[in-house]
PDB file of C-alpha atoms in Angstrom:
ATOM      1  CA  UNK A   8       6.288  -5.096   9.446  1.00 76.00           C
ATOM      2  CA  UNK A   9       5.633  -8.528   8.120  1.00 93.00           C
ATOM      3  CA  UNK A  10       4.036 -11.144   5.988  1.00 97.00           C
ATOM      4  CA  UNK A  11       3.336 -14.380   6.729  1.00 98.00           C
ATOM      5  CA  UNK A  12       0.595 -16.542   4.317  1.00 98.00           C
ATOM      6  CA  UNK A  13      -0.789 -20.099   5.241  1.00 98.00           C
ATOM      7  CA  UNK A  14      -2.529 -21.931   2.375  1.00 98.00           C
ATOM      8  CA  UNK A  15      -4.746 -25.168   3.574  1.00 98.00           C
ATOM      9  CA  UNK A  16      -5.482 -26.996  -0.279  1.00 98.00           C
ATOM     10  CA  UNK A  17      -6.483 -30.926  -0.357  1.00 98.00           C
ATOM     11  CA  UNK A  18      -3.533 -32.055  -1.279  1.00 98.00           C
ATOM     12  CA  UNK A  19      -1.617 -30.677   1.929  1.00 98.00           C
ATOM     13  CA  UNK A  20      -0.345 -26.955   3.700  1.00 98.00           C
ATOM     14  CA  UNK A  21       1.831 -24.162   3.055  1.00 98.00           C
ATOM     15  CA  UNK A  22       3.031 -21.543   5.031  1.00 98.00           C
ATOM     16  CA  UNK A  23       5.380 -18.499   3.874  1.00 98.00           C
ATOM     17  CA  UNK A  24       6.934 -16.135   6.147  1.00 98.00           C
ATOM     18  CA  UNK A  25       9.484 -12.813   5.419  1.00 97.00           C
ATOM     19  CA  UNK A  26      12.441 -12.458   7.502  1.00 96.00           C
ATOM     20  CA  UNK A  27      12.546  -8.978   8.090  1.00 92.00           C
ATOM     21  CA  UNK A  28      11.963  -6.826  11.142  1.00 87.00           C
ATOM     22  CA  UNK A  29      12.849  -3.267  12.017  1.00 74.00           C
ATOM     23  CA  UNK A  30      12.398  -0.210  14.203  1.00 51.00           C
ATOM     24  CA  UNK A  31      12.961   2.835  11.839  1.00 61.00           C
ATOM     25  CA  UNK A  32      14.414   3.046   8.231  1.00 61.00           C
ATOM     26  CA  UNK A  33      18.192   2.400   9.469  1.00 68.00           C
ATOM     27  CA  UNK A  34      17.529  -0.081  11.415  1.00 71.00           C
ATOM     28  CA  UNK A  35      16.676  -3.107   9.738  1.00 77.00           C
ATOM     29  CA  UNK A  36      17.273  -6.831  11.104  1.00 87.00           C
ATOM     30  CA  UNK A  37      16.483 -10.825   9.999  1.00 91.00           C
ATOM     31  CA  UNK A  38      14.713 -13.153  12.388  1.00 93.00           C
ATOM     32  CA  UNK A  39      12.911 -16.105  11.123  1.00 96.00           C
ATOM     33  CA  UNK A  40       9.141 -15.555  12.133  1.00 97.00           C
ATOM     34  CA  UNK A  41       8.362 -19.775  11.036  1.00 98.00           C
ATOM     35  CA  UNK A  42       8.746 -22.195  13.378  1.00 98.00           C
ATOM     36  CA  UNK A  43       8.430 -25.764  13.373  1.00 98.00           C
ATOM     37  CA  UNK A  44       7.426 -28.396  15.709  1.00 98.00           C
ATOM     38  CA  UNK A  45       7.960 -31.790  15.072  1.00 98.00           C
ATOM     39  CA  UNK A  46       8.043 -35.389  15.113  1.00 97.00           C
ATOM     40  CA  UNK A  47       8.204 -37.058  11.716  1.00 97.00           C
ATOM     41  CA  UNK A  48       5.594 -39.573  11.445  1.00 97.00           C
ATOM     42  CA  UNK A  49       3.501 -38.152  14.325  1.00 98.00           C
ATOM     43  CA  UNK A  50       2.662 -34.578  14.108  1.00 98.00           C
ATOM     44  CA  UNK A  51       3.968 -31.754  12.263  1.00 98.00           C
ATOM     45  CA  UNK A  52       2.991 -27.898  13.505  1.00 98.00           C
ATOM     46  CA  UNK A  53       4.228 -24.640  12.325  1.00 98.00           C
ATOM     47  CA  UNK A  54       3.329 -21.294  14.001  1.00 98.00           C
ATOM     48  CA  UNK A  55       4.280 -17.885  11.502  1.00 98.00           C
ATOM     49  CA  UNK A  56       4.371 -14.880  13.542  1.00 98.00           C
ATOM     50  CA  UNK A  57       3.967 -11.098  13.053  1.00 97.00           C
ATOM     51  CA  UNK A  58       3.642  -8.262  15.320  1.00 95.00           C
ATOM     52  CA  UNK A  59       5.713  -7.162  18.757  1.00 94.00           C
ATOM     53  CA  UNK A  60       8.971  -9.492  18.149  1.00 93.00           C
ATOM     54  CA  UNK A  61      10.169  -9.692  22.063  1.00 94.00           C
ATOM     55  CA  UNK A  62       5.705 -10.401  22.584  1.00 96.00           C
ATOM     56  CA  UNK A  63       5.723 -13.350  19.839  1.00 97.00           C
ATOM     57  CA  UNK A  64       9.272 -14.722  21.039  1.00 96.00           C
ATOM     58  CA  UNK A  65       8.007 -14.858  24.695  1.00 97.00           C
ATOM     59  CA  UNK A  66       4.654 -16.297  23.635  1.00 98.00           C
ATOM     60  CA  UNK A  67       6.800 -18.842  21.747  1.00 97.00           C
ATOM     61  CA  UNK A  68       9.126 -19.597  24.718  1.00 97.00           C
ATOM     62  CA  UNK A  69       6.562 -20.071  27.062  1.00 97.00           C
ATOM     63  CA  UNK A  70       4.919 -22.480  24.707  1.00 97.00           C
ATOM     64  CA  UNK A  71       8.537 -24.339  24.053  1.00 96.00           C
ATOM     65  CA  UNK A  72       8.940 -24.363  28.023  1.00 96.00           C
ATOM     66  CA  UNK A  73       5.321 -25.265  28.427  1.00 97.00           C
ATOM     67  CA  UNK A  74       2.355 -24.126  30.759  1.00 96.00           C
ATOM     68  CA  UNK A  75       1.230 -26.210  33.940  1.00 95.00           C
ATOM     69  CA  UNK A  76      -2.365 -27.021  33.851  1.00 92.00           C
ATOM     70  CA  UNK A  77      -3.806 -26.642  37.396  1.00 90.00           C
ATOM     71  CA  UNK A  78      -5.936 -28.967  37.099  1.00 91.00           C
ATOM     72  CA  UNK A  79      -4.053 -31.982  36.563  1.00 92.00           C
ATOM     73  CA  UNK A  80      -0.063 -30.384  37.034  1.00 94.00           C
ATOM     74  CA  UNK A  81       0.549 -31.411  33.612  1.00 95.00           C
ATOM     75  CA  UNK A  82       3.104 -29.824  31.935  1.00 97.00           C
ATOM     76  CA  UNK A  83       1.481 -28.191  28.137  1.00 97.00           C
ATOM     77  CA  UNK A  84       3.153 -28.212  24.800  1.00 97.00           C
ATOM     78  CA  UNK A  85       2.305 -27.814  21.576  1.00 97.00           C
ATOM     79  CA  UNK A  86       4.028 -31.663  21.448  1.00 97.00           C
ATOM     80  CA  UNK A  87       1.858 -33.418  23.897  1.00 97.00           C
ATOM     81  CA  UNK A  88      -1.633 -31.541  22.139  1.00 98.00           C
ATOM     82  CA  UNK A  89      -4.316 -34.122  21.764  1.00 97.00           C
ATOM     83  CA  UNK A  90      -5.523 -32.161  19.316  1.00 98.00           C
ATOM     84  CA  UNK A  91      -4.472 -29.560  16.470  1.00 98.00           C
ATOM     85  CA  UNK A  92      -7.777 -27.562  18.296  1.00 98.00           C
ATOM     86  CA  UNK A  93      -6.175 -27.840  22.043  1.00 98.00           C
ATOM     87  CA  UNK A  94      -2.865 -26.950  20.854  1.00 98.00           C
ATOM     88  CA  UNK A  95      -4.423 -23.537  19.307  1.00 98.00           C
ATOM     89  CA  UNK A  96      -6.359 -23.296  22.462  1.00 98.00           C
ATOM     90  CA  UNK A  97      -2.611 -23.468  24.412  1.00 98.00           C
ATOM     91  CA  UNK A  98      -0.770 -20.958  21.934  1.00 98.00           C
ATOM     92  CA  UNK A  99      -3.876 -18.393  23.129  1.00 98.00           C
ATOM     93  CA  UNK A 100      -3.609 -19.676  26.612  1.00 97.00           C
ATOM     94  CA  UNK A 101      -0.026 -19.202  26.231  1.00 98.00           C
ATOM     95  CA  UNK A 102      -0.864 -14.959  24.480  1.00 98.00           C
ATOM     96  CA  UNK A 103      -2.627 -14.222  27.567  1.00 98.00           C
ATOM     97  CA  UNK A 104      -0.340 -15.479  30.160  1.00 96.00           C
ATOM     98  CA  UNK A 105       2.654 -13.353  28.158  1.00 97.00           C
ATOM     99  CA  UNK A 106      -0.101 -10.407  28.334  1.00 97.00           C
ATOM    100  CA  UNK A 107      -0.758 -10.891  31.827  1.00 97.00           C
ATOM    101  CA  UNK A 108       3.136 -10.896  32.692  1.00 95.00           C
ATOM    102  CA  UNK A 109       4.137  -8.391  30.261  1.00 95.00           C
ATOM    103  CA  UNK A 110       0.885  -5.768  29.301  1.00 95.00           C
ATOM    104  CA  UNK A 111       0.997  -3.127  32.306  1.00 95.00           C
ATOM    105  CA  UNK A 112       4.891  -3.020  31.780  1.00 95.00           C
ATOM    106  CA  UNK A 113       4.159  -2.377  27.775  1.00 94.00           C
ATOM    107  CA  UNK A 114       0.919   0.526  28.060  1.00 94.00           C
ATOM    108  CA  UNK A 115       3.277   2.361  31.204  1.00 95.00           C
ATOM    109  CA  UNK A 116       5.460   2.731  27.502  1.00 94.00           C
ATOM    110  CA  UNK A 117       2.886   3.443  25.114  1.00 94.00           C
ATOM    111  CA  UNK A 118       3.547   0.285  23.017  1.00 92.00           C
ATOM    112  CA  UNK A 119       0.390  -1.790  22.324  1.00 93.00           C
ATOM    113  CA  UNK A 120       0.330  -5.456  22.892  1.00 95.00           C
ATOM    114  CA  UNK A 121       0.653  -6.366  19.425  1.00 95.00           C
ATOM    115  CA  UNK A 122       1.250 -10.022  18.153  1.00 97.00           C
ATOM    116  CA  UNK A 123      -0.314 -12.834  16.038  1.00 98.00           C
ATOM    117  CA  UNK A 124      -0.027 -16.025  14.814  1.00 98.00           C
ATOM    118  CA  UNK A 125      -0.522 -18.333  11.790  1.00 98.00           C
ATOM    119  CA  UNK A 126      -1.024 -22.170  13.056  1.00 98.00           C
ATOM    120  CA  UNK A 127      -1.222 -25.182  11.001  1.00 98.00           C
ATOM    121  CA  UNK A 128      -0.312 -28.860  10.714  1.00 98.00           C
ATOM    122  CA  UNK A 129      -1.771 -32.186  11.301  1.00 98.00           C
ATOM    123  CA  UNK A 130      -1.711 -34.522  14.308  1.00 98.00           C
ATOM    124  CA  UNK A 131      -1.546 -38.476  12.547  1.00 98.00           C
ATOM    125  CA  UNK A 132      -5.070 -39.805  12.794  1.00 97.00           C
ATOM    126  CA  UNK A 133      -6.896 -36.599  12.169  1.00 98.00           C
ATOM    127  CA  UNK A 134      -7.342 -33.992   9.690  1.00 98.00           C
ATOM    128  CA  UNK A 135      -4.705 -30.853   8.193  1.00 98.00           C
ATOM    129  CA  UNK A 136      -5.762 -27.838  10.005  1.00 98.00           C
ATOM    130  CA  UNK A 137      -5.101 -23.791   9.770  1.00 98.00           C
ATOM    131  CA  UNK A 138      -5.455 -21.272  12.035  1.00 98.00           C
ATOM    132  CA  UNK A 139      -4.770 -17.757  13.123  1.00 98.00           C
ATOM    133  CA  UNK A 140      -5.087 -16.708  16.450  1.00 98.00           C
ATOM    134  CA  UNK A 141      -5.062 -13.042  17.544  1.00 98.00           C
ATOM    135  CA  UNK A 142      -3.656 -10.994  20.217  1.00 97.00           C
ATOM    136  CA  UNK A 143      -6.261 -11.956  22.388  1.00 97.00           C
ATOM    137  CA  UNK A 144      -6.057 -15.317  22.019  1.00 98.00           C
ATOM    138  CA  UNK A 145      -9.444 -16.415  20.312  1.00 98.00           C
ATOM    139  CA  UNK A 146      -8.545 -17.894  16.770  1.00 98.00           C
ATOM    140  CA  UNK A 147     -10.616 -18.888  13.655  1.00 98.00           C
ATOM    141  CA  UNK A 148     -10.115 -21.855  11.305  1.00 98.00           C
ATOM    142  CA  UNK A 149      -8.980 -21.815   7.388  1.00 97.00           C
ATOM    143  CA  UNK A 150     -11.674 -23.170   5.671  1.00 96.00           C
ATOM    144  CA  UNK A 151     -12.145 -24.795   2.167  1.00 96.00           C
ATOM    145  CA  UNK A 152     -14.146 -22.070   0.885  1.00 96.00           C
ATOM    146  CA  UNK A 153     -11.832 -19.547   1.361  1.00 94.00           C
ATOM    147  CA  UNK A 154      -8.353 -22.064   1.873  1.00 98.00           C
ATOM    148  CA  UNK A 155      -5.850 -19.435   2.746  1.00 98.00           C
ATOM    149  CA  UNK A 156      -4.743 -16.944   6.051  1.00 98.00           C
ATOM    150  CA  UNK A 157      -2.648 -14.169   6.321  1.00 98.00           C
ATOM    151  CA  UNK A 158      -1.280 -12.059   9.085  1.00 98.00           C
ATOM    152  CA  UNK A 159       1.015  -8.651   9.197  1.00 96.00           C
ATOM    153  CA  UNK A 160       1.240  -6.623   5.705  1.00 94.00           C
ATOM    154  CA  UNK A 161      -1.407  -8.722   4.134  1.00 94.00           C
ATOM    155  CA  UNK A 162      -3.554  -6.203   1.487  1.00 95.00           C
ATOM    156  CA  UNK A 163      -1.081  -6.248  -0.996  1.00 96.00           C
ATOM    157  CA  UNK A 164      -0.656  -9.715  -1.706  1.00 97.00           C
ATOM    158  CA  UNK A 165      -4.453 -10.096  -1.135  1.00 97.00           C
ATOM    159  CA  UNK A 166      -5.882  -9.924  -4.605  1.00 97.00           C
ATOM    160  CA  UNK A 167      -3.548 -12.295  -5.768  1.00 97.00           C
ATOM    161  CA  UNK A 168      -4.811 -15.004  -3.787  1.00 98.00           C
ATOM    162  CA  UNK A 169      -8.568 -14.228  -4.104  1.00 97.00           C
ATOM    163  CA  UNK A 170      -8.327 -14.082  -7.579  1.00 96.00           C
ATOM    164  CA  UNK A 171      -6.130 -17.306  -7.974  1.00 96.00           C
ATOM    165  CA  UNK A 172      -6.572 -19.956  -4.980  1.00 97.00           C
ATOM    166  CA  UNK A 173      -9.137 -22.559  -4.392  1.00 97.00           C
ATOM    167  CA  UNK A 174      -9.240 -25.823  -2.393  1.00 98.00           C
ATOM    168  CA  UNK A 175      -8.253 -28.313  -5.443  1.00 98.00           C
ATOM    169  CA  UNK A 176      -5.662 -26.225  -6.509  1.00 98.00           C
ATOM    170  CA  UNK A 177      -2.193 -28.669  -6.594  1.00 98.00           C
ATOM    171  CA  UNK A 178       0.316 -28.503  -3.965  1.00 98.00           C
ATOM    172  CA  UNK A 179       3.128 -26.634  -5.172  1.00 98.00           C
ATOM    173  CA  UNK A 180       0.597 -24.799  -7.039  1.00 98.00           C
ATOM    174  CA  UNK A 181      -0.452 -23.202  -4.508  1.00 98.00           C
ATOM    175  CA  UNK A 182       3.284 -22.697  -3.189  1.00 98.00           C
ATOM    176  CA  UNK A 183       3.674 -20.815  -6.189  1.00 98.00           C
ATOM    177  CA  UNK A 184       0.671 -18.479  -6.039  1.00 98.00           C
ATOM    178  CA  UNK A 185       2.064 -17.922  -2.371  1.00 98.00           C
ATOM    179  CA  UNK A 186       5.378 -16.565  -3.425  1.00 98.00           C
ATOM    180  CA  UNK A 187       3.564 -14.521  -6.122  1.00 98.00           C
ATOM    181  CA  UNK A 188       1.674 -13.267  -3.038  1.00 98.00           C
ATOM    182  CA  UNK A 189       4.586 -12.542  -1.189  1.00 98.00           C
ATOM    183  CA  UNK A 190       6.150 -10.984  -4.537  1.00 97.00           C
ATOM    184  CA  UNK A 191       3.038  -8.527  -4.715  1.00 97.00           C
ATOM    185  CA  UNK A 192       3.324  -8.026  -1.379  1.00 97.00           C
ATOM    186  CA  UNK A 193       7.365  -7.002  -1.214  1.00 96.00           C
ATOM    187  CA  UNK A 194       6.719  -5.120  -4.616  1.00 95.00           C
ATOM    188  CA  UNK A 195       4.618  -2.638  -2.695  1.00 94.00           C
ATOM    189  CA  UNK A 196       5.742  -2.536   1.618  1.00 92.00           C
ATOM    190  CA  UNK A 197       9.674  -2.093   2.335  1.00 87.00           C
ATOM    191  CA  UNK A 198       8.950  -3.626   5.687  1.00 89.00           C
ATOM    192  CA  UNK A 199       8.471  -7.028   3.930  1.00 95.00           C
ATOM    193  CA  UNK A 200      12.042  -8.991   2.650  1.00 94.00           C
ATOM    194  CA  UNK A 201      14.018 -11.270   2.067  1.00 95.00           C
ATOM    195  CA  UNK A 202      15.194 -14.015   2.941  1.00 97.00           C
ATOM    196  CA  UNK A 203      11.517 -15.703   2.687  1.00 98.00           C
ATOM    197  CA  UNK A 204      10.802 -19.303   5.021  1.00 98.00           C
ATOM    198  CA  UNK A 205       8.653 -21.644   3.340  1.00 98.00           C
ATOM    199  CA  UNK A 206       7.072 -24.979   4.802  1.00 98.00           C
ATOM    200  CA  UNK A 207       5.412 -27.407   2.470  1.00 98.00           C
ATOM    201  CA  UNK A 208       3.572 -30.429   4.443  1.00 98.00           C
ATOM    202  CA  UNK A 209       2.085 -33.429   2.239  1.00 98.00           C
ATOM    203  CA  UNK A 210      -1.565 -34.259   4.041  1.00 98.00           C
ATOM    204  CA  UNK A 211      -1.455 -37.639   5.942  1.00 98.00           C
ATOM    205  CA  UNK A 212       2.171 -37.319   5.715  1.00 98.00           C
ATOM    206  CA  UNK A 213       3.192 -35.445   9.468  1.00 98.00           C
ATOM    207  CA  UNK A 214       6.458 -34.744   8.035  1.00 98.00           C
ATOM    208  CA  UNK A 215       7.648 -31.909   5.885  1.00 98.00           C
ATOM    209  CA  UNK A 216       7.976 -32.023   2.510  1.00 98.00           C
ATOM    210  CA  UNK A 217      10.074 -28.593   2.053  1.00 98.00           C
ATOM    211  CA  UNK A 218      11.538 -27.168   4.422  1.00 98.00           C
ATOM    212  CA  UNK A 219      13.152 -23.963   2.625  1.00 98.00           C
ATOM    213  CA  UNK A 220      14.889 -20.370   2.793  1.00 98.00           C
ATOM    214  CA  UNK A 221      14.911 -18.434  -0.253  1.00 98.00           C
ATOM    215  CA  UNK A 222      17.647 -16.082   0.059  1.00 97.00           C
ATOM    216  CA  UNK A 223      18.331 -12.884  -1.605  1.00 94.00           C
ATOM    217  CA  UNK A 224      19.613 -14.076  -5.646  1.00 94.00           C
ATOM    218  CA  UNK A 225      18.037 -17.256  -5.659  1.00 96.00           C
ATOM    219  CA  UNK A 226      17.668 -18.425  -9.261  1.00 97.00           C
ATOM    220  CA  UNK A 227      13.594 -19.499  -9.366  1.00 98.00           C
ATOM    221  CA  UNK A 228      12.685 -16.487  -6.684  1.00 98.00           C
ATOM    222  CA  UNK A 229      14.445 -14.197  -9.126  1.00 97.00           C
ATOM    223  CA  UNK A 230      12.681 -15.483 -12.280  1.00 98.00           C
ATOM    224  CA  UNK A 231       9.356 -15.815 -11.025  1.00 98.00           C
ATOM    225  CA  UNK A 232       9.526 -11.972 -10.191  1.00 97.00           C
ATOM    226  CA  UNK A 233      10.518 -11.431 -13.360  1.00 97.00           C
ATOM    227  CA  UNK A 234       7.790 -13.462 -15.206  1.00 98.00           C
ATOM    228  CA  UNK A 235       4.749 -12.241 -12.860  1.00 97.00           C
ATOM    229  CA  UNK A 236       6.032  -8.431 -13.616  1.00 97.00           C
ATOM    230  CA  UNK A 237       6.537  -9.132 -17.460  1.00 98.00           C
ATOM    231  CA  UNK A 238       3.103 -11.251 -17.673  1.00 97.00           C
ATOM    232  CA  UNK A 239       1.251  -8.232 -15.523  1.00 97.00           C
ATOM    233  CA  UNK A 240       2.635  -5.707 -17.947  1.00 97.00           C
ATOM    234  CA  UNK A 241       2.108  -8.241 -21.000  1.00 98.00           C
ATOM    235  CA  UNK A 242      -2.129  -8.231 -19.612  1.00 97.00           C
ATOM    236  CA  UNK A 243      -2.049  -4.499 -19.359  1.00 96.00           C
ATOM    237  CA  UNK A 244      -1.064  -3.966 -23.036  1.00 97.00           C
ATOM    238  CA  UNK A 245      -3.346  -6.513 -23.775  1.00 97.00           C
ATOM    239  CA  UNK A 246      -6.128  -4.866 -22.638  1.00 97.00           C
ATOM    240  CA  UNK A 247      -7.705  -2.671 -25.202  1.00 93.00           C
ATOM    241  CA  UNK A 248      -7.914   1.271 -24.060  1.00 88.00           C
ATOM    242  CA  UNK A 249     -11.628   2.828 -22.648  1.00 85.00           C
ATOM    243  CA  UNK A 250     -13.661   3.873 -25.430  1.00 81.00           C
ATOM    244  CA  UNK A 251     -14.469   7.393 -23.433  1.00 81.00           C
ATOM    245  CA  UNK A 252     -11.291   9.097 -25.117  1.00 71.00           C
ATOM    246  CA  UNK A 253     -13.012   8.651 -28.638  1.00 69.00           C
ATOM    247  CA  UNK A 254     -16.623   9.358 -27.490  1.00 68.00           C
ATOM    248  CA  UNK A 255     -14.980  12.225 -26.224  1.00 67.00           C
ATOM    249  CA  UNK A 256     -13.232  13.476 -29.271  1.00 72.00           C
ATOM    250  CA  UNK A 257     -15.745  12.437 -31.508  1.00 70.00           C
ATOM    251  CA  UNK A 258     -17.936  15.098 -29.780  1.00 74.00           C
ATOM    252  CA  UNK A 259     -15.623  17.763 -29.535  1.00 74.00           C
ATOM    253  CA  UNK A 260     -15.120  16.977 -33.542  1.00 71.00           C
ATOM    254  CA  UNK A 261     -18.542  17.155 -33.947  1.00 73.00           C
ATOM    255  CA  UNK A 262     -18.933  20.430 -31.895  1.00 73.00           C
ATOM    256  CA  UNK A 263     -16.044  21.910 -33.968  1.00 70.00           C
ATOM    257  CA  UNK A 264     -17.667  21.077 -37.307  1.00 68.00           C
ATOM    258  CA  UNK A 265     -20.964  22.830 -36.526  1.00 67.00           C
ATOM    259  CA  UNK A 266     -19.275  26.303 -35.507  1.00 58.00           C
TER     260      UNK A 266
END
């Protein structure tokens, strides 16, 4: 399993993605699932990925390599996109081509074509943009009502952002509320760990601001897990008990008096 989160606030982009992969409970392994594309001062991309590992690398090499258009001959990557839209449109183009190469092979063994992606970044000259693109290809687009993405083990770190991220919220805010997320979500799925990729991209910027792994014992990782467990249990105490106990025993009580 995975986690990967993408967070598309005013101020700029985040994306968070675990490290860990595996195939049965001793079998356990660390690839990095974020991967950047870049050329400070131009365009920055990032593509998270979760699902089939060998489907998402080859998706990934073939858009690295890049795809010939027959139209033109041109050679496609995700570095000569026009567009942040186009280049989405080539990372599905580039899902279906894998799927055409690779599907029969994969249902002859029973394994479903399983991969998908979290895309964001920002071309100079236009806009931040988020999406996430599924196995077939098609993809929809973050928007600022609901500013956030997620893809692989996603319901447990869920909740967190619903309750807690909106479109003004700051920058590393929002990186914070991520990591919460990812917290929640490693609290709850052992197929989601450490170490933990995170990309932070200024808007209008088309470089990265933080570029990051959080390894296993990293001083602020640690303590924030600390404080959100200590604050959660800190609210639950805080909260005063139902009242259905005492309506309860008041009538019992009452039923006990009049025998």
């Amino acid at each position: 399993m995975t986690y990967c989160c993408g967070i598309l606030v005013r101020d700029g982009l985040v994306m968070i993605a675990d490290t860990r992969t595996n195939a049965g409970l001793d079998n356990v392994s660390t690839f990095r699932k974020l991967h950047i594309f870049a050329k400070p001062g131009e365009r920055i991309m990032a593509i998270a990925s979760a699902g089939n590992l060998a489907i998402s690398q080859s998706v990934l090499s073939t858009l690295t390599e890049g795809m010939e258009d027959p139209h033109t001959g041109e050679i496609e990557t995700l570095m000569n996109a026009p567009t942040m839209f186009q280049a989405a449109q080539r990372i599905g183009k580039a899902i279906r081509a894998v799927h055409a190469t690779e599907g029969a092979a994969l249902r002859a063994e029973d394994i479903n074509f399983d991969v998908s992606f979290l895309f964001g970044g920002q071309i100079k000259g236009a806009r931040m943009r988020l999406f996430m693109i599924y196995p077939a290809g098609n993809f929809i687009e973050c928007t600022t009502d609901t500013p956030y993405l997620q893809i692989g083990e996603h319901k447990y770190g869920k909740p967190v952002l619903d309750r807690a991220m909106h479109y003004d919220v700051e920058l590393y805010e929002a990186l914070k509320t991520g990591l919460i997320s990812m917290d929640s979500t490693m609290r709850s799925n052992l197929g989601v760990g450490l170490p933990i990729d995170v990309l932070v991209v200024r808007t209008d910027v088309c470089d990265a601001d933080l570029n990051h792994r959080i390894e296993a014992g990293e001083p602020y990782f640690h303590d924030l897990r600390s404080r959100w467990s200590a604050a959660l249990r800190a609210a639950h105490r805080n909260i005063p008990l139902p009242p259905y106990k005492s309506e309860y025993e008041a009538k019992r009580q009452n039923k006990e008096g009049n025998l």
